[in-house]
Coordinates of C-alpha atoms in Angstrom, one line a residue:
M1 CA -61.1 101.0 7.7
L2 CA -57.5 99.5 6.7
P3 CA -56.4 100.4 3.0
L4 CA -56.1 97.7 0.4
D5 CA -52.9 98.2 0.5
A6 CA -52.0 97.7 4.0
A7 CA -54.8 94.8 4.3
R8 CA -52.9 92.6 1.6
E9 CA -49.7 93.4 2.2
F10 CA -50.5 91.8 5.9
V11 CA -51.7 88.6 4.4
L12 CA -48.8 88.3 1.8
E13 CA -45.9 89.0 4.8
R14 CA -48.1 86.1 6.7
C15 CA -48.2 83.4 3.2
G16 CA -44.4 82.4 3.3
R17 CA -42.9 80.2 0.4
R18 CA -43.3 76.6 0.6
R19 CA -39.9 74.4 0.7
P20 CA -39.2 73.8 -2.1
A21 CA -39.5 69.9 -3.3
L22 CA -39.7 67.4 -6.4
C23 CA -42.3 67.2 -8.4
R24 CA -42.8 65.2 -11.6
V25 CA -43.7 66.9 -15.2
A26 CA -46.8 65.8 -15.5
D27 CA -48.3 67.0 -12.6
A28 CA -46.6 70.3 -12.4
L29 CA -48.2 72.4 -14.6
G30 CA -49.3 75.5 -13.3
L31 CA -46.5 75.5 -10.5
V32 CA -43.6 77.4 -10.7
T33 CA -40.0 76.8 -10.6
A34 CA -38.1 76.5 -7.4
A35 CA -33.9 76.6 -9.6
E36 CA -32.3 77.3 -12.7
I37 CA -32.7 74.8 -15.4
V38 CA -29.6 74.2 -17.8
A39 CA -30.0 71.8 -20.6
S40 CA -28.3 69.2 -20.8
E41 CA -28.4 68.1 -24.0
D42 CA -28.8 69.1 -27.0
I43 CA -32.3 70.0 -28.7
P44 CA -32.5 68.2 -31.3
S45 CA -30.0 65.7 -30.5
F46 CA -28.4 65.7 -34.3
P47 CA -29.4 66.8 -37.8
N48 CA -32.4 65.9 -39.2
T49 CA -34.8 67.1 -42.2
A50 CA -38.1 69.9 -41.8
M51 CA -39.2 68.0 -44.6
D52 CA -40.4 65.0 -46.3
G53 CA -38.1 64.7 -49.1
F54 CA -34.1 63.9 -50.8
A55 CA -31.4 64.6 -48.6
V56 CA -28.5 65.5 -51.6
R57 CA -25.6 66.7 -51.7
S58 CA -26.2 70.5 -52.5
E59 CA -23.0 70.7 -54.8
D60 CA -24.8 67.6 -56.8
V61 CA -28.1 70.0 -57.2
A62 CA -25.8 72.8 -58.4
I63 CA -26.8 72.2 -61.7
A64 CA -30.6 71.4 -62.2
P65 CA -32.9 70.0 -63.2
C66 CA -31.0 66.3 -62.5
E67 CA -30.6 62.7 -61.8
L68 CA -29.9 60.6 -58.7
R69 CA -30.0 57.8 -57.7
V70 CA -31.8 56.7 -54.6
V71 CA -29.2 54.9 -52.5
E72 CA -31.7 54.6 -49.0
T73 CA -34.9 55.1 -47.8
I74 CA -34.2 57.0 -43.7
A75 CA -37.6 57.0 -41.7
A76 CA -38.1 59.3 -37.7
G77 CA -36.3 57.0 -35.3
H78 CA -34.1 55.2 -38.1
A79 CA -30.7 55.4 -38.1
P80 CA -29.5 56.3 -41.4
E81 CA -27.3 53.3 -42.8
V82 CA -25.9 54.9 -46.3
T83 CA -23.6 57.4 -47.5
V84 CA -24.6 59.6 -49.4
G85 CA -21.9 59.6 -52.6
A86 CA -21.6 61.9 -55.9
G87 CA -24.8 61.4 -57.5
E88 CA -26.9 60.2 -55.4
A89 CA -29.4 61.3 -53.1
S90 CA -31.6 59.3 -50.2
R91 CA -35.1 59.7 -49.1
I92 CA -36.0 60.9 -46.5
M93 CA -38.9 61.8 -43.4
T94 CA -39.8 64.5 -41.4
G95 CA -37.2 64.7 -38.2
A96 CA -35.0 62.3 -39.8
I97 CA -31.6 62.8 -39.1
I98 CA -29.6 63.6 -41.6
P99 CA -27.1 60.9 -43.4
P100 CA -24.1 61.5 -44.0
G101 CA -22.2 63.2 -47.0
A102 CA -25.4 64.7 -47.5
D103 CA -25.6 68.8 -46.7
A104 CA -29.0 69.5 -47.5
V105 CA -32.8 68.3 -48.5
V106 CA -35.3 69.0 -51.1
M107 CA -38.5 68.8 -50.6
V108 CA -40.5 65.9 -52.3
E109 CA -42.9 68.4 -54.5
R110 CA -39.9 69.4 -56.2
T111 CA -38.7 65.6 -57.4
I112 CA -39.9 63.1 -59.8
V113 CA -39.2 59.3 -58.9
T114 CA -38.6 56.7 -61.1
P115 CA -38.7 53.8 -59.5
A116 CA -36.3 50.5 -60.6
E117 CA -37.0 48.4 -62.6
N118 CA -35.6 46.0 -65.1
G119 CA -32.5 45.8 -62.5
S120 CA -31.8 49.9 -62.3
D121 CA -31.7 51.8 -59.9
E122 CA -34.6 53.7 -58.4
T123 CA -33.6 57.6 -59.6
V124 CA -35.1 61.0 -58.5
R125 CA -35.1 63.9 -60.4
V126 CA -34.2 67.0 -58.7
E127 CA -36.1 69.9 -60.6
I128 CA -34.3 73.0 -58.4
S129 CA -30.7 73.8 -56.5
V130 CA -30.6 74.6 -52.9
P131 CA -28.0 75.6 -50.7
P132 CA -26.2 73.7 -48.1
G133 CA -28.3 73.3 -45.1
N134 CA -32.0 73.8 -47.0
H135 CA -34.7 72.6 -45.0
V136 CA -31.8 71.2 -41.7
R137 CA -32.2 71.3 -38.7
P138 CA -28.9 71.3 -37.4
A139 CA -28.0 70.2 -33.6
G140 CA -28.7 72.6 -30.6
D141 CA -30.6 74.5 -33.4
D142 CA -33.5 74.9 -30.6
I143 CA -31.7 74.6 -27.4
R144 CA -27.7 74.1 -26.5
A145 CA -26.5 71.5 -23.8
G146 CA -25.2 74.1 -21.0
E147 CA -27.4 76.9 -21.8
L148 CA -30.4 78.2 -19.4
V149 CA -33.1 77.3 -20.4
F150 CA -35.3 78.7 -17.7
Q151 CA -35.1 81.0 -14.6
A152 CA -35.9 80.8 -11.2
G153 CA -39.8 81.7 -11.4
T154 CA -40.9 80.7 -14.5
V155 CA -44.2 79.7 -13.7
L156 CA -44.4 76.4 -15.6
T157 CA -47.5 76.2 -18.6
A158 CA -48.1 73.6 -21.3
G159 CA -44.7 74.4 -23.7
H160 CA -43.0 74.7 -21.1
L161 CA -43.4 71.1 -20.0
G162 CA -42.7 69.8 -23.7
V163 CA -38.9 71.3 -23.4
L164 CA -38.8 70.1 -19.8
C165 CA -39.9 66.7 -21.7
S166 CA -37.3 67.3 -24.7
L167 CA -34.5 67.5 -21.9
G168 CA -35.3 64.5 -20.7
M169 CA -36.3 65.3 -17.1
T170 CA -38.7 63.6 -15.4
D171 CA -38.5 66.1 -12.1
V172 CA -38.8 68.8 -11.8
E173 CA -38.2 71.1 -8.2
V174 CA -40.8 73.9 -7.5
Y175 CA -42.3 75.4 -5.0
P176 CA -45.3 72.1 -3.9
R177 CA -49.0 72.7 -5.1
L178 CA -51.0 73.8 -2.3
R179 CA -53.5 72.0 -0.3
V180 CA -56.8 74.4 0.3
G181 CA -59.7 72.9 2.8
V182 CA -63.3 74.8 2.5
I183 CA -65.3 75.3 5.1
S184 CA -69.1 76.3 5.2
T185 CA -71.5 76.6 8.4
G186 CA -74.5 77.5 9.7
D187 CA -77.7 75.4 9.6
E188 CA -79.0 78.0 7.5
L189 CA -77.3 76.1 4.7
V190 CA -78.7 73.6 2.9
D191 CA -76.0 71.8 0.3
D192 CA -78.9 68.0 -0.6
G193 CA -81.2 69.3 -3.4
S194 CA -84.3 69.9 -0.7
P195 CA -87.3 71.8 -0.8
L196 CA -86.3 75.2 1.8
R197 CA -87.8 74.9 5.0
P198 CA -88.3 78.6 6.4
G199 CA -85.3 80.5 7.5
Q200 CA -82.8 78.4 5.2
I201 CA -80.5 79.2 2.0
R202 CA -78.4 76.8 -0.8
D203 CA -74.6 76.7 -0.1
S204 CA -73.5 78.0 -2.6
N205 CA -70.0 79.4 -1.5
R206 CA -68.8 76.0 -0.8
R207 CA -68.9 75.2 -4.3
T208 CA -67.4 77.9 -5.9
L209 CA -64.6 78.7 -3.7
L210 CA -63.5 74.7 -3.9
S211 CA -64.1 76.3 -8.2
L212 CA -61.6 79.2 -7.7
L213 CA -59.1 77.6 -6.0
K214 CA -58.6 74.8 -9.0
R215 CA -58.6 78.0 -11.1
A216 CA -55.4 78.7 -9.0
D217 CA -53.9 75.9 -9.1
V218 CA -54.0 74.6 -6.1
E219 CA -55.9 70.6 -4.9
P220 CA -58.7 72.1 -3.3
V221 CA -60.2 70.0 -0.7
D222 CA -63.7 69.8 0.4
L223 CA -64.0 70.2 4.2
G224 CA -68.2 69.7 4.7
L225 CA -70.5 71.4 5.7
A226 CA -70.9 72.1 9.7
P227 CA -74.0 72.9 11.7
D228 CA -73.9 75.1 13.6
D229 CA -72.2 73.3 16.6
L230 CA -68.8 74.7 18.5
D231 CA -67.3 71.0 18.3
A232 CA -68.6 70.3 15.1
I233 CA -66.4 73.8 13.4
T234 CA -63.7 72.6 15.7
E235 CA -63.1 69.4 14.4
A236 CA -63.9 70.6 11.3
I237 CA -61.4 73.3 11.8
S238 CA -58.7 71.8 13.0
S239 CA -59.0 69.2 11.0
G240 CA -58.3 71.8 8.6
A241 CA -55.3 72.4 9.7
A242 CA -53.8 68.9 10.1
T243 CA -54.3 68.2 6.8
C244 CA -54.8 71.2 4.4
D245 CA -51.5 74.5 4.0
A246 CA -54.4 76.3 4.0
I247 CA -58.1 76.8 5.5
V248 CA -61.1 79.4 3.4
T249 CA -64.1 80.2 5.0
S250 CA -67.2 82.4 4.6
G251 CA -69.3 83.9 6.8
G252 CA -69.3 85.4 10.2
V253 CA -66.2 88.0 9.9
S254 CA -68.4 91.5 9.9
M255 CA -67.9 93.6 13.5
G256 CA -70.3 92.5 15.9
D257 CA -70.9 89.5 14.2
F258 CA -71.8 86.3 16.6
D259 CA -70.9 83.4 14.5
Y260 CA -69.8 80.0 15.8
V261 CA -66.7 80.4 13.3
K262 CA -65.6 83.6 14.4
A263 CA -65.3 81.8 18.3
V264 CA -63.1 78.9 16.9
L265 CA -61.0 80.7 15.4
D266 CA -60.9 82.8 18.3
R267 CA -59.8 80.2 20.5
V268 CA -57.5 77.8 17.9
A269 CA -56.1 80.3 15.5
D270 CA -54.2 83.7 15.8
M271 CA -56.7 85.9 13.8
R272 CA -57.1 89.5 13.1
W273 CA -60.1 90.9 12.2
M274 CA -60.4 93.9 9.6
Q275 CA -63.1 96.2 7.4
V276 CA -61.3 97.1 4.5
A277 CA -61.8 100.5 2.9
I278 CA -63.8 98.6 -0.3
K279 CA -67.1 97.7 -1.6
P280 CA -68.1 94.8 -1.6
A281 CA -66.4 92.1 0.7
K282 CA -65.3 94.9 2.8
P283 CA -65.2 92.3 6.2
L284 CA -62.1 90.7 6.0
A285 CA -60.6 88.1 8.6
F286 CA -56.9 86.6 8.3
G287 CA -54.8 84.4 10.5
T288 CA -52.6 81.5 11.1
I289 CA -53.0 77.6 12.6
G290 CA -49.3 76.9 13.3
D291 CA -48.4 78.1 10.5
V292 CA -51.3 77.3 8.1
P293 CA -52.9 80.3 6.8
V294 CA -56.6 80.8 7.5
F295 CA -58.7 83.3 4.9
G296 CA -62.1 84.5 6.8
L297 CA -64.2 86.0 3.9
P298 CA -67.3 87.5 3.7
G299 CA -70.9 85.7 4.0
N300 CA -72.6 87.5 0.6
P301 CA -71.9 85.1 -2.5
V302 CA -70.0 88.1 -4.3
S303 CA -68.2 89.6 -1.3
S304 CA -66.8 86.2 -1.2
M305 CA -65.7 86.1 -4.6
V306 CA -64.7 89.5 -4.7
S307 CA -62.5 88.5 -1.5
F308 CA -60.8 85.5 -3.0
E309 CA -59.2 87.6 -6.1
L310 CA -57.6 91.0 -3.7
F311 CA -56.6 87.9 -0.7
A312 CA -57.0 84.7 -1.1
R313 CA -55.4 83.8 -4.5
P314 CA -52.6 86.5 -3.9
G315 CA -51.6 85.0 -0.9
L316 CA -52.0 80.7 -1.8
R317 CA -50.0 82.3 -4.9
S318 CA -47.2 83.7 -2.7
M319 CA -47.1 80.1 -0.9
M320 CA -46.3 78.3 -4.2
G321 CA -43.7 81.3 -4.8
H322 CA -45.1 83.4 -7.9
P323 CA -43.2 86.1 -7.9
H324 CA -45.7 88.0 -8.9
P325 CA -49.2 86.9 -6.4
T326 CA -51.7 89.3 -7.1
R327 CA -53.7 90.2 -10.4
P328 CA -52.2 93.5 -12.3
T329 CA -54.9 95.7 -13.9
V330 CA -55.3 97.1 -17.1
V331 CA -56.6 100.0 -18.4
A332 CA -60.1 99.7 -20.1
T333 CA -62.7 102.5 -21.7
A334 CA -66.2 102.9 -19.9
A335 CA -68.8 101.6 -22.8
E336 CA -71.4 102.8 -20.3
D337 CA -71.5 105.3 -16.8
L338 CA -70.2 103.0 -14.6
L339 CA -71.9 105.4 -11.4
R340 CA -71.8 105.1 -7.9
R341 CA -71.5 106.7 -4.8
T342 CA -68.9 108.6 -2.4
D343 CA -68.0 106.3 0.8
G344 CA -65.0 106.1 1.9
K345 CA -64.1 102.8 -0.4
T346 CA -62.8 101.7 -3.7
H347 CA -65.7 100.1 -5.2
F348 CA -64.9 97.2 -7.5
M349 CA -67.5 96.6 -10.1
R350 CA -68.6 93.2 -11.6
V351 CA -67.9 94.3 -15.8
H352 CA -68.2 92.5 -18.8
A353 CA -64.6 93.1 -21.1
A354 CA -64.5 92.8 -24.1
H355 CA -61.5 93.7 -27.0
V356 CA -62.6 96.4 -29.5
D357 CA -60.5 98.6 -31.4
G358 CA -57.0 97.4 -30.4
G359 CA -58.0 97.8 -26.7
I360 CA -61.3 96.5 -23.8
E361 CA -64.3 98.1 -23.4
V362 CA -65.7 97.1 -20.4
R363 CA -70.4 97.6 -19.2
S364 CA -71.5 96.8 -16.4
A365 CA -72.4 93.0 -16.1
G366 CA -75.8 93.8 -13.9
G367 CA -76.6 94.5 -10.1
Q368 CA -73.9 95.4 -7.7
G369 CA -75.6 94.7 -5.3
S370 CA -73.3 91.5 -3.1
H371 CA -76.2 89.1 -3.7
M372 CA -76.7 89.3 -6.9
L373 CA -74.3 85.9 -8.3
W374 CA -75.8 85.7 -11.2
A375 CA -74.8 89.0 -12.0
M376 CA -70.8 88.2 -11.2
A377 CA -71.2 85.1 -12.9
K378 CA -71.9 86.7 -16.2
S379 CA -68.4 89.5 -15.4
N380 CA -65.3 88.6 -16.5
A381 CA -63.7 91.8 -15.0
L382 CA -63.5 93.9 -12.0
A383 CA -63.4 97.4 -12.8
V384 CA -61.7 99.4 -9.9
V385 CA -63.3 102.3 -9.5
P386 CA -61.7 105.1 -6.7
D387 CA -64.0 107.0 -3.8
G388 CA -66.5 109.4 -6.5
D389 CA -69.3 109.8 -7.8
G390 CA -67.8 107.0 -10.3
V391 CA -66.5 106.8 -14.0
R392 CA -68.7 108.7 -17.2
A393 CA -68.7 106.6 -20.2
G394 CA -65.6 107.1 -22.5
E395 CA -63.3 107.5 -19.3
P396 CA -60.0 105.4 -18.3
V397 CA -60.7 103.2 -15.7
D398 CA -58.2 100.1 -14.4
V399 CA -59.3 96.4 -14.5
L400 CA -58.8 92.6 -13.0
L401 CA -58.9 90.6 -15.2
I402 CA -60.7 87.5 -14.0
D403 CA -61.9 85.6 -16.4

């Protein structure tokens, strides 16, 4: 059997980064920057107020309380028209430009307004003294023009996209989102909700893999369910290779299996059929059709999902420029015994992880058979249990947090 690290290295070496391209900022969530992003302007671009209140000259309110004449009201999005002079103030709303002459803002809660009447001016009673710069956001307070904002290799989150929009960017250079096709094959599979005939099973893997791909920030492509027919499967795989950046299949990858997918891939792709020293997901097929990677995952539902996490997801993330494509492990504590038998493999046990007393505790999510999809659905982590008798309650264990 092949060690896990060796099998994953083989996959990652053949999943090179795609050529960078411009992408609309609106579509860039989850993608990775291919170049440094440098600010072209200050944010904010003008000094503005952090509060609703009154823009004043700090020297005028040095002795408080005091009365000031209100000369203007400045709303956000409108430029001031009056310079604040001695004994004057401008009413100002959050985010509005600080008017010339003013150097501080007094929050509205610390003022009392006397409305204009009988020809008198509106006045404001300021109850506190404030220093220069009070509640004033200077230009460039967040980002200055010419400042490095994001390094190349940054995974763009919602906050990153907000910053790009603040800088006036409509496009960003990234490693493009992949289109990844998923194929299910087999006369035994049913996906139309019809009653099962003897020997038939419902196709769960295709929907599971399409969903995992979506969670991995790629564009999943449903290439459908093909019968056990060499021509039909050849057409599905060839079409996928022509229209997708990668292909994922499940089933027919065990040693000694005869499967139509295996027969087709041996003919049209440069494949390697592996037995990896892990449980579940020991069988793995990986290769390429031209420059299109093909991930042949095991057919058992849990094995298919674990294999996706360990091989397909890192490979696809590597293609999209992620500097650290594999999930990191974190150390948790076993809240109960996680037992196993010695078999020369690393076991990835389905567990539920919870934060307890500043750490992470894990418990078994249920049955550990590779066909037990319900337990996998109830898990949010994989406990990495090395060869041996397992992990006892209270002992540390490495885990992969998958949800």
